[in-house]
Amino acid sequence: MAIPLKPTSESLTTVAKLIREGGVAVIPTETVYGLAANALDEAAVRRVFAIKGRPSDHPLIVHLASASELNGVAEDIPDLAWILAEDFWPGPLTMVLHKSLNIPKLVTGGRETVAVRVPFHSVTIWLLKEAGCPIAAPSANRFTRLSPTRIEDLDPEVLAQVDAALDGGQCDVGVESTVLDLTVEPPVILRPGGISAEAIEAVIGIALGRGVGESNKSPGQHPAHYRPRTPLKIVDHLTPEMPGIVFADASPCQIALGSDPVLFQRELYAALHRLDRGQYERVFIKAPPHEPEWAAVWDRIRRAAQN
Ligand code: TXA
Ligand code: MG
């Protein structure tokens, strides 16, 4: 059982060395906590799949310290990737590119493409620089479960199996990165996330293609994902005795997350984890507006809910 460590120069040095040498650690990022391993170490990556209980054809995201390392993990990198990197890295944008030979197929779920991002969290960047290797890291939840955005929400079964865990506080973005496939023209969003389609379109000046979340393209996107243990239902209105998530005016069994999509999304997983601990038979969430800025929230709650 790993005891979560606060990030100090000593703990960071230890965890970076551990990752470089084939260990597995829970680390914070600005989106959600990740289950980190040296992306070039097949035995370590195999452990990540085992700890998560994740099928071997579900590819992992490779994290880099900076865009300048992209050439080491990807090939035939289109100009658009560099333009996007300039604007959105470090940050919650993951780009799917043609993989280079040194990235094991184990990491990419057998694909010829690799998903990469440069995270924004200072702890993650520090670890990447100190470890000196690309870090493969899926969200630190067990397969199909809710991602943790606070170390307290980490599944004890995950904590029991890792070599170390770093407590970087609550994740700022709160939902996973946007996954953008750049191996097709025009690029397609495979998973809505921390960066909106509109923001990407504004930078590249072209409309993104259709086909969001196509399951064979992005197998991590199957319908039963991000599930709390307690059945969740999306409803238009919650009465005060219905436990769940509202925008405002929460009763004692409810959590108000406000009506700003950025703040709502930051708190969403933590609120769902809290409700999950509440021993309720069923929990509810008020349907957010059908507006573009709520795309990532809608994507997650649709999969989390059993409507
Ligand atoms: O914010 C995030 O992206 C977090 C933090 C830890 O960085 N990571 C994360 O990883 O959410 P994970 O493994 O839970 O989700 C990765 C997503 C999945 O939907 C997966 O299918 C997609 O990225 N993906 C990874 N590699 C891919 C590839 N080569 N082609 C298409 N989709 C890919
Ligand atoms: Mg995940």
Short mmCIF file of C-alpha atoms and ligand atoms in Angstrom, two decimals:
data_model
loop_
_atom_site.label_atom_id
_atom_site.label_comp_id
_atom_site.label_asym_id
_atom_site.label_seq_id
_atom_site.Cartn_x
_atom_site.Cartn_y
_atom_site.Cartn_z
CA MET A 1 0.00 0.00 0.00
CA ALA A 2 1.53 3.29 -1.11
CA ILE A 3 1.10 6.19 1.30
CA PRO A 4 0.40 9.39 -0.67
CA LEU A 5 3.34 11.77 -0.53
CA LYS A 6 3.22 15.55 -0.69
CA PRO A 7 5.35 16.88 -3.53
CA THR A 8 8.73 17.96 -2.14
CA SER A 9 12.01 17.97 -4.02
CA GLU A 10 12.86 14.72 -2.22
CA SER A 11 9.58 12.91 -2.99
CA LEU A 12 9.60 14.13 -6.59
CA THR A 13 13.16 12.92 -7.13
CA THR A 14 12.24 9.52 -5.66
CA VAL A 15 9.10 9.13 -7.78
CA ALA A 16 10.84 10.28 -10.98
CA LYS A 17 13.60 7.70 -10.42
CA LEU A 18 11.05 5.04 -9.64
CA ILE A 19 9.18 5.73 -12.91
CA ARG A 20 12.37 5.85 -14.96
CA GLU A 21 13.43 2.48 -13.51
CA GLY A 22 10.16 0.66 -14.21
CA GLY A 23 7.90 1.42 -11.24
CA VAL A 24 4.26 2.53 -11.39
CA ALA A 25 3.05 5.66 -9.55
CA VAL A 26 -0.13 7.67 -9.17
CA ILE A 27 0.63 11.25 -10.20
CA PRO A 28 -1.42 14.43 -10.42
CA THR A 29 -2.03 16.22 -13.73
CA GLU A 30 -4.13 19.32 -14.36
CA THR A 31 -6.99 17.16 -15.71
CA VAL A 32 -7.28 14.03 -13.51
CA TYR A 33 -4.83 11.81 -11.59
CA GLY A 34 -2.86 9.41 -13.77
CA LEU A 35 -1.37 5.95 -13.34
CA ALA A 36 2.15 6.60 -14.57
CA ALA A 37 4.85 4.36 -16.05
CA ASN A 38 7.89 4.76 -18.30
CA ALA A 39 6.30 4.53 -21.77
CA LEU A 40 9.39 2.74 -23.12
CA ASP A 41 9.32 0.02 -20.44
CA GLU A 42 6.95 -2.77 -21.51
CA ALA A 43 6.91 -4.55 -18.15
CA ALA A 44 5.91 -1.33 -16.38
CA VAL A 45 3.21 -0.58 -18.95
CA ARG A 46 1.87 -4.12 -18.58
CA ARG A 47 1.47 -3.45 -14.84
CA VAL A 48 -0.53 -0.29 -15.58
CA PHE A 49 -3.01 -2.33 -17.65
CA ALA A 50 -3.22 -4.96 -14.89
CA ILE A 51 -3.77 -2.44 -12.06
CA LYS A 52 -6.48 -0.67 -14.05
CA GLY A 53 -8.07 -3.92 -15.21
CA ARG A 54 -8.04 -2.39 -18.67
CA PRO A 55 -8.36 -4.44 -21.91
CA SER A 56 -5.05 -4.56 -23.78
CA ASP A 57 -6.50 -2.95 -26.93
CA HIS A 58 -7.36 0.31 -25.10
CA PRO A 59 -4.39 2.62 -25.85
CA LEU A 60 -2.68 4.87 -23.31
CA ILE A 61 -1.75 8.55 -23.60
CA VAL A 62 1.97 9.34 -23.69
CA HIS A 63 2.98 12.46 -21.75
CA LEU A 64 5.97 14.58 -22.74
CA ALA A 65 7.87 17.35 -20.95
CA SER A 66 7.70 19.61 -24.03
CA ALA A 67 6.64 19.73 -27.67
CA SER A 68 10.28 19.48 -28.71
CA GLU A 69 10.15 15.78 -27.70
CA LEU A 70 7.37 15.05 -30.19
CA ASN A 71 9.81 13.91 -32.87
CA GLY A 72 10.93 11.09 -30.60
CA VAL A 73 7.48 9.51 -30.30
CA ALA A 74 5.65 10.42 -33.53
CA GLU A 75 6.32 10.46 -37.28
CA ASP A 76 4.92 12.38 -40.27
CA ILE A 77 3.83 15.11 -37.87
CA PRO A 78 1.50 17.50 -39.74
CA ASP A 79 2.01 21.27 -39.51
CA LEU A 80 -1.32 21.53 -37.71
CA ALA A 81 0.12 19.57 -34.79
CA TRP A 82 2.89 22.13 -34.31
CA ILE A 83 0.40 24.99 -34.54
CA LEU A 84 -1.85 23.34 -31.94
CA ALA A 85 1.12 22.53 -29.69
CA GLU A 86 2.16 26.18 -29.79
CA ASP A 87 -1.26 27.31 -28.60
CA PHE A 88 -2.47 24.55 -26.29
CA TRP A 89 0.63 22.90 -24.77
CA PRO A 90 1.23 22.57 -21.97
CA GLY A 91 -2.45 21.79 -21.44
CA PRO A 92 -5.40 19.40 -21.77
CA LEU A 93 -5.11 18.65 -25.50
CA THR A 94 -4.09 15.13 -26.60
CA MET A 95 -3.12 14.65 -30.25
CA VAL A 96 -3.30 11.30 -32.03
CA LEU A 97 -0.40 11.01 -34.51
CA HIS A 98 1.46 8.27 -36.41
CA LYS A 99 3.67 6.54 -33.88
CA SER A 100 7.42 6.19 -34.16
CA LEU A 101 9.09 2.79 -33.87
CA ASN A 102 10.40 3.23 -30.34
CA ILE A 103 6.91 3.48 -28.82
CA PRO A 104 5.88 -0.08 -27.90
CA LYS A 105 2.65 -1.32 -29.46
CA LEU A 106 1.63 -2.34 -25.97
CA VAL A 107 1.22 1.39 -25.18
CA THR A 108 -0.89 2.05 -28.28
CA GLY A 109 -3.16 -0.98 -27.90
CA GLY A 110 -1.67 -2.49 -31.04
CA ARG A 111 -2.21 0.62 -33.18
CA GLU A 112 0.16 2.44 -35.51
CA THR A 113 -0.89 5.73 -33.90
CA VAL A 114 0.07 7.28 -30.59
CA ALA A 115 -1.81 9.76 -28.40
CA VAL A 116 0.45 12.45 -26.89
CA ARG A 117 0.14 15.47 -24.69
CA VAL A 118 2.27 17.91 -22.69
CA PRO A 119 0.54 18.40 -19.32
CA PHE A 120 0.28 21.74 -17.54
CA HIS A 121 0.61 20.68 -13.87
CA SER A 122 3.95 21.79 -12.41
CA VAL A 123 4.40 18.45 -10.59
CA THR A 124 3.82 16.45 -13.79
CA ILE A 125 6.21 18.61 -15.81
CA TRP A 126 8.86 18.37 -13.11
CA LEU A 127 8.51 14.56 -13.01
CA LEU A 128 8.72 14.30 -16.80
CA LYS A 129 11.88 16.40 -16.91
CA GLU A 130 13.51 14.57 -14.01
CA ALA A 131 12.50 11.06 -15.21
CA GLY A 132 13.85 11.87 -18.67
CA CYS A 133 11.46 9.46 -20.39
CA PRO A 134 7.99 9.76 -21.93
CA ILE A 135 5.36 8.76 -19.35
CA ALA A 136 2.36 6.62 -20.29
CA ALA A 137 -0.55 7.45 -18.00
CA PRO A 138 -4.21 6.56 -18.19
CA SER A 139 -6.58 8.07 -15.64
CA ALA A 140 -5.94 6.44 -12.25
CA ASN A 141 -9.36 4.80 -11.92
CA ARG A 142 -10.18 1.10 -12.36
CA PHE A 143 -11.64 0.27 -15.78
CA THR A 144 -15.14 1.84 -16.37
CA ARG A 145 -15.04 3.74 -13.04
CA LEU A 146 -14.91 7.43 -12.18
CA SER A 147 -11.57 9.18 -12.58
CA PRO A 148 -10.08 10.70 -9.41
CA THR A 149 -9.46 14.45 -9.31
CA ARG A 150 -8.34 14.34 -5.65
CA ILE A 151 -5.98 11.78 -4.10
CA GLU A 152 -8.70 11.06 -1.48
CA ASP A 153 -10.94 9.73 -4.27
CA LEU A 154 -8.39 7.18 -5.44
CA ASP A 155 -9.64 3.58 -5.35
CA PRO A 156 -7.87 1.78 -2.43
CA GLU A 157 -7.32 -1.19 -4.76
CA VAL A 158 -5.25 1.05 -7.03
CA LEU A 159 -3.34 2.55 -4.10
CA ALA A 160 -2.59 -0.96 -2.83
CA GLN A 161 -0.85 -1.95 -6.06
CA VAL A 162 1.28 1.06 -6.99
CA ASP A 163 4.83 1.78 -5.85
CA ALA A 164 4.13 5.42 -4.98
CA ALA A 165 1.43 8.08 -5.05
CA LEU A 166 1.85 11.84 -5.13
CA ASP A 167 -0.77 14.17 -3.67
CA GLY A 168 -0.85 17.27 -5.88
CA GLY A 169 -4.13 18.63 -4.52
CA GLN A 170 -7.34 18.94 -6.50
CA CYS A 171 -6.95 18.86 -10.31
CA ASP A 172 -7.72 22.23 -11.86
CA VAL A 173 -9.48 21.17 -15.06
CA GLY A 174 -11.36 18.22 -13.54
CA VAL A 175 -12.18 16.30 -16.72
CA GLU A 176 -9.78 14.49 -19.01
CA SER A 177 -8.00 16.05 -21.96
CA THR A 178 -9.63 16.53 -25.36
CA VAL A 179 -8.44 13.76 -27.71
CA LEU A 180 -7.96 15.03 -31.27
CA ASP A 181 -7.17 12.65 -34.14
CA LEU A 182 -4.70 14.36 -36.51
CA THR A 183 -4.17 11.28 -38.69
CA VAL A 184 -7.35 12.16 -40.61
CA GLU A 185 -8.33 15.27 -42.57
CA PRO A 186 -9.95 17.30 -41.26
CA PRO A 187 -8.97 16.33 -37.68
CA VAL A 188 -11.70 14.76 -35.55
CA ILE A 189 -12.35 15.00 -31.80
CA LEU A 190 -12.45 11.46 -30.39
CA ARG A 191 -13.15 12.61 -26.83
CA PRO A 192 -14.41 16.06 -25.78
CA GLY A 193 -12.44 17.42 -22.84
CA GLY A 194 -10.56 20.30 -21.30
CA ILE A 195 -10.21 22.22 -24.62
CA SER A 196 -13.33 22.93 -26.64
CA ALA A 197 -13.84 22.16 -30.34
CA GLU A 198 -14.50 25.86 -30.90
CA ALA A 199 -11.15 26.87 -29.37
CA ILE A 200 -9.35 24.35 -31.62
CA GLU A 201 -11.22 25.52 -34.72
CA ALA A 202 -10.37 29.14 -33.92
CA VAL A 203 -6.66 28.28 -33.91
CA ILE A 204 -6.50 26.05 -36.99
CA GLY A 205 -9.02 28.02 -39.01
CA ILE A 206 -10.83 24.95 -40.35
CA ALA A 207 -13.90 23.06 -39.18
CA LEU A 208 -13.24 19.77 -37.39
CA GLY A 209 -14.71 16.61 -38.89
CA ARG A 210 -17.68 14.74 -37.49
CA GLY A 211 -17.55 11.42 -35.66
CA VAL A 212 -16.97 12.41 -32.04
CA GLY A 213 -16.22 9.46 -29.76
CA GLU A 214 -16.39 6.84 -32.51
CA SER A 215 -15.83 3.71 -30.44
CA ASN A 216 -13.56 1.74 -32.77
CA LYS A 217 -11.30 4.76 -33.21
CA SER A 218 -11.03 5.51 -29.52
CA PRO A 219 -11.84 2.37 -27.57
CA GLY A 220 -11.59 4.14 -24.24
CA GLN A 221 -14.85 5.78 -25.21
CA HIS A 222 -17.25 2.89 -24.79
CA PRO A 223 -20.67 3.79 -23.33
CA ALA A 224 -20.26 2.43 -19.78
CA HIS A 225 -17.43 4.65 -18.58
CA TYR A 226 -16.86 7.06 -15.72
CA ARG A 227 -19.43 5.12 -13.69
CA PRO A 228 -20.08 5.74 -10.01
CA ARG A 229 -21.09 2.60 -8.06
CA THR A 230 -24.45 4.16 -7.23
CA PRO A 231 -26.74 4.31 -10.29
CA LEU A 232 -26.90 7.88 -11.64
CA LYS A 233 -29.80 9.42 -13.53
CA ILE A 234 -29.89 12.69 -15.50
CA VAL A 235 -33.11 14.60 -14.79
CA ASP A 236 -34.51 18.02 -15.64
CA HIS A 237 -35.42 18.86 -12.07
CA LEU A 238 -34.42 17.61 -8.61
CA THR A 239 -36.79 17.90 -5.67
CA PRO A 240 -35.03 18.51 -2.30
CA GLU A 241 -35.22 14.85 -1.19
CA MET A 242 -33.44 13.62 -4.34
CA PRO A 243 -29.70 13.15 -3.60
CA GLY A 244 -27.53 14.53 -6.36
CA ILE A 245 -25.94 17.42 -8.20
CA VAL A 246 -27.76 20.70 -8.81
CA PHE A 247 -26.65 24.11 -10.07
CA ALA A 248 -27.80 26.09 -7.01
CA ASP A 249 -30.02 25.90 -3.89
CA ALA A 250 -28.79 22.51 -2.69
CA SER A 251 -30.73 20.61 -0.03
CA PRO A 252 -28.62 18.74 2.62
CA CYS A 253 -28.34 15.65 0.37
CA GLN A 254 -27.38 17.68 -2.69
CA ILE A 255 -24.23 19.37 -4.01
CA ALA A 256 -24.48 22.67 -5.88
CA LEU A 257 -21.84 23.10 -8.59
CA GLY A 258 -22.99 26.45 -10.00
CA SER A 259 -23.81 27.26 -13.60
CA ASP A 260 -20.33 28.08 -14.93
CA PRO A 261 -19.28 25.09 -17.09
CA VAL A 262 -15.58 25.45 -16.23
CA LEU A 263 -16.19 25.41 -12.47
CA PHE A 264 -18.86 22.72 -12.80
CA GLN A 265 -16.50 20.46 -14.68
CA ARG A 266 -13.71 21.04 -12.18
CA GLU A 267 -15.89 19.74 -9.34
CA LEU A 268 -17.94 17.10 -11.19
CA TYR A 269 -15.94 13.93 -10.43
CA ALA A 270 -15.24 14.94 -6.82
CA ALA A 271 -18.99 15.50 -6.33
CA LEU A 272 -19.85 12.13 -7.90
CA HIS A 273 -17.27 10.41 -5.68
CA ARG A 274 -18.80 12.11 -2.63
CA LEU A 275 -22.32 11.04 -3.58
CA ASP A 276 -21.01 7.53 -4.16
CA ARG A 277 -19.87 7.38 -0.54
CA GLY A 278 -23.31 8.50 0.63
CA GLN A 279 -24.93 5.01 0.61
CA TYR A 280 -27.78 6.19 -1.59
CA GLU A 281 -29.79 3.78 -3.69
CA ARG A 282 -29.74 6.16 -6.63
CA VAL A 283 -28.35 9.64 -7.29
CA PHE A 284 -29.39 12.32 -9.74
CA ILE A 285 -27.85 15.12 -11.75
CA LYS A 286 -29.63 18.10 -13.21
CA ALA A 287 -29.30 18.15 -17.00
CA PRO A 288 -26.94 20.98 -18.02
CA PRO A 289 -27.72 23.24 -21.00
CA HIS A 290 -27.17 21.78 -24.46
CA GLU A 291 -24.47 24.34 -25.26
CA PRO A 292 -20.99 23.75 -26.75
CA GLU A 293 -19.20 24.75 -23.53
CA TRP A 294 -20.95 21.86 -21.74
CA ALA A 295 -19.78 19.23 -24.28
CA ALA A 296 -17.22 17.57 -22.00
CA VAL A 297 -19.65 17.49 -19.05
CA TRP A 298 -22.38 15.99 -21.25
CA ASP A 299 -20.00 13.37 -22.62
CA ARG A 300 -19.01 12.24 -19.11
CA ILE A 301 -22.43 12.27 -17.48
CA ARG A 302 -24.07 10.46 -20.41
CA ARG A 303 -21.62 7.60 -19.92
CA ALA A 304 -21.80 7.79 -16.13
CA ALA A 305 -25.61 7.73 -16.08
CA GLN A 306 -27.91 4.80 -16.59
CA ASN A 307 -30.78 6.80 -18.07
O1 TXA B 1 -6.45 14.05 -19.25
C1 TXA B 1 -6.09 12.94 -19.65
O2 TXA B 1 -6.05 12.67 -20.84
C2 TXA B 1 -5.69 11.90 -18.58
C3 TXA B 1 -4.44 12.39 -17.86
C4 TXA B 1 -3.89 11.39 -16.89
O3 TXA B 1 -3.48 12.78 -18.81
N1 TXA B 1 -5.48 10.62 -19.18
C5 TXA B 1 -6.51 9.87 -19.67
O4 TXA B 1 -6.11 8.64 -20.16
O5 TXA B 1 -7.66 10.22 -19.67
P1 TXA B 1 -7.13 7.45 -20.44
O6 TXA B 1 -6.25 6.29 -20.75
O7 TXA B 1 -8.06 7.29 -19.32
O8 TXA B 1 -7.85 7.88 -21.75
C6 TXA B 1 -7.15 7.91 -22.97
C7 TXA B 1 -8.09 8.18 -24.11
C8 TXA B 1 -8.99 7.00 -24.39
O9 TXA B 1 -10.26 7.47 -24.79
C9 TXA B 1 -8.26 6.30 -25.53
O10 TXA B 1 -9.10 5.53 -26.35
C10 TXA B 1 -7.69 7.50 -26.29
O11 TXA B 1 -7.31 8.40 -25.28
N2 TXA B 1 -6.51 7.11 -27.07
C11 TXA B 1 -5.26 6.84 -26.62
N3 TXA B 1 -4.45 6.48 -27.62
C12 TXA B 1 -5.20 6.53 -28.75
C13 TXA B 1 -4.91 6.25 -30.12
N4 TXA B 1 -3.71 5.86 -30.53
N5 TXA B 1 -5.93 6.41 -31.00
C14 TXA B 1 -7.15 6.82 -30.60
N6 TXA B 1 -7.47 7.08 -29.31
C15 TXA B 1 -6.51 6.94 -28.41
MG MG B 2 -9.88 7.12 -18.34
#
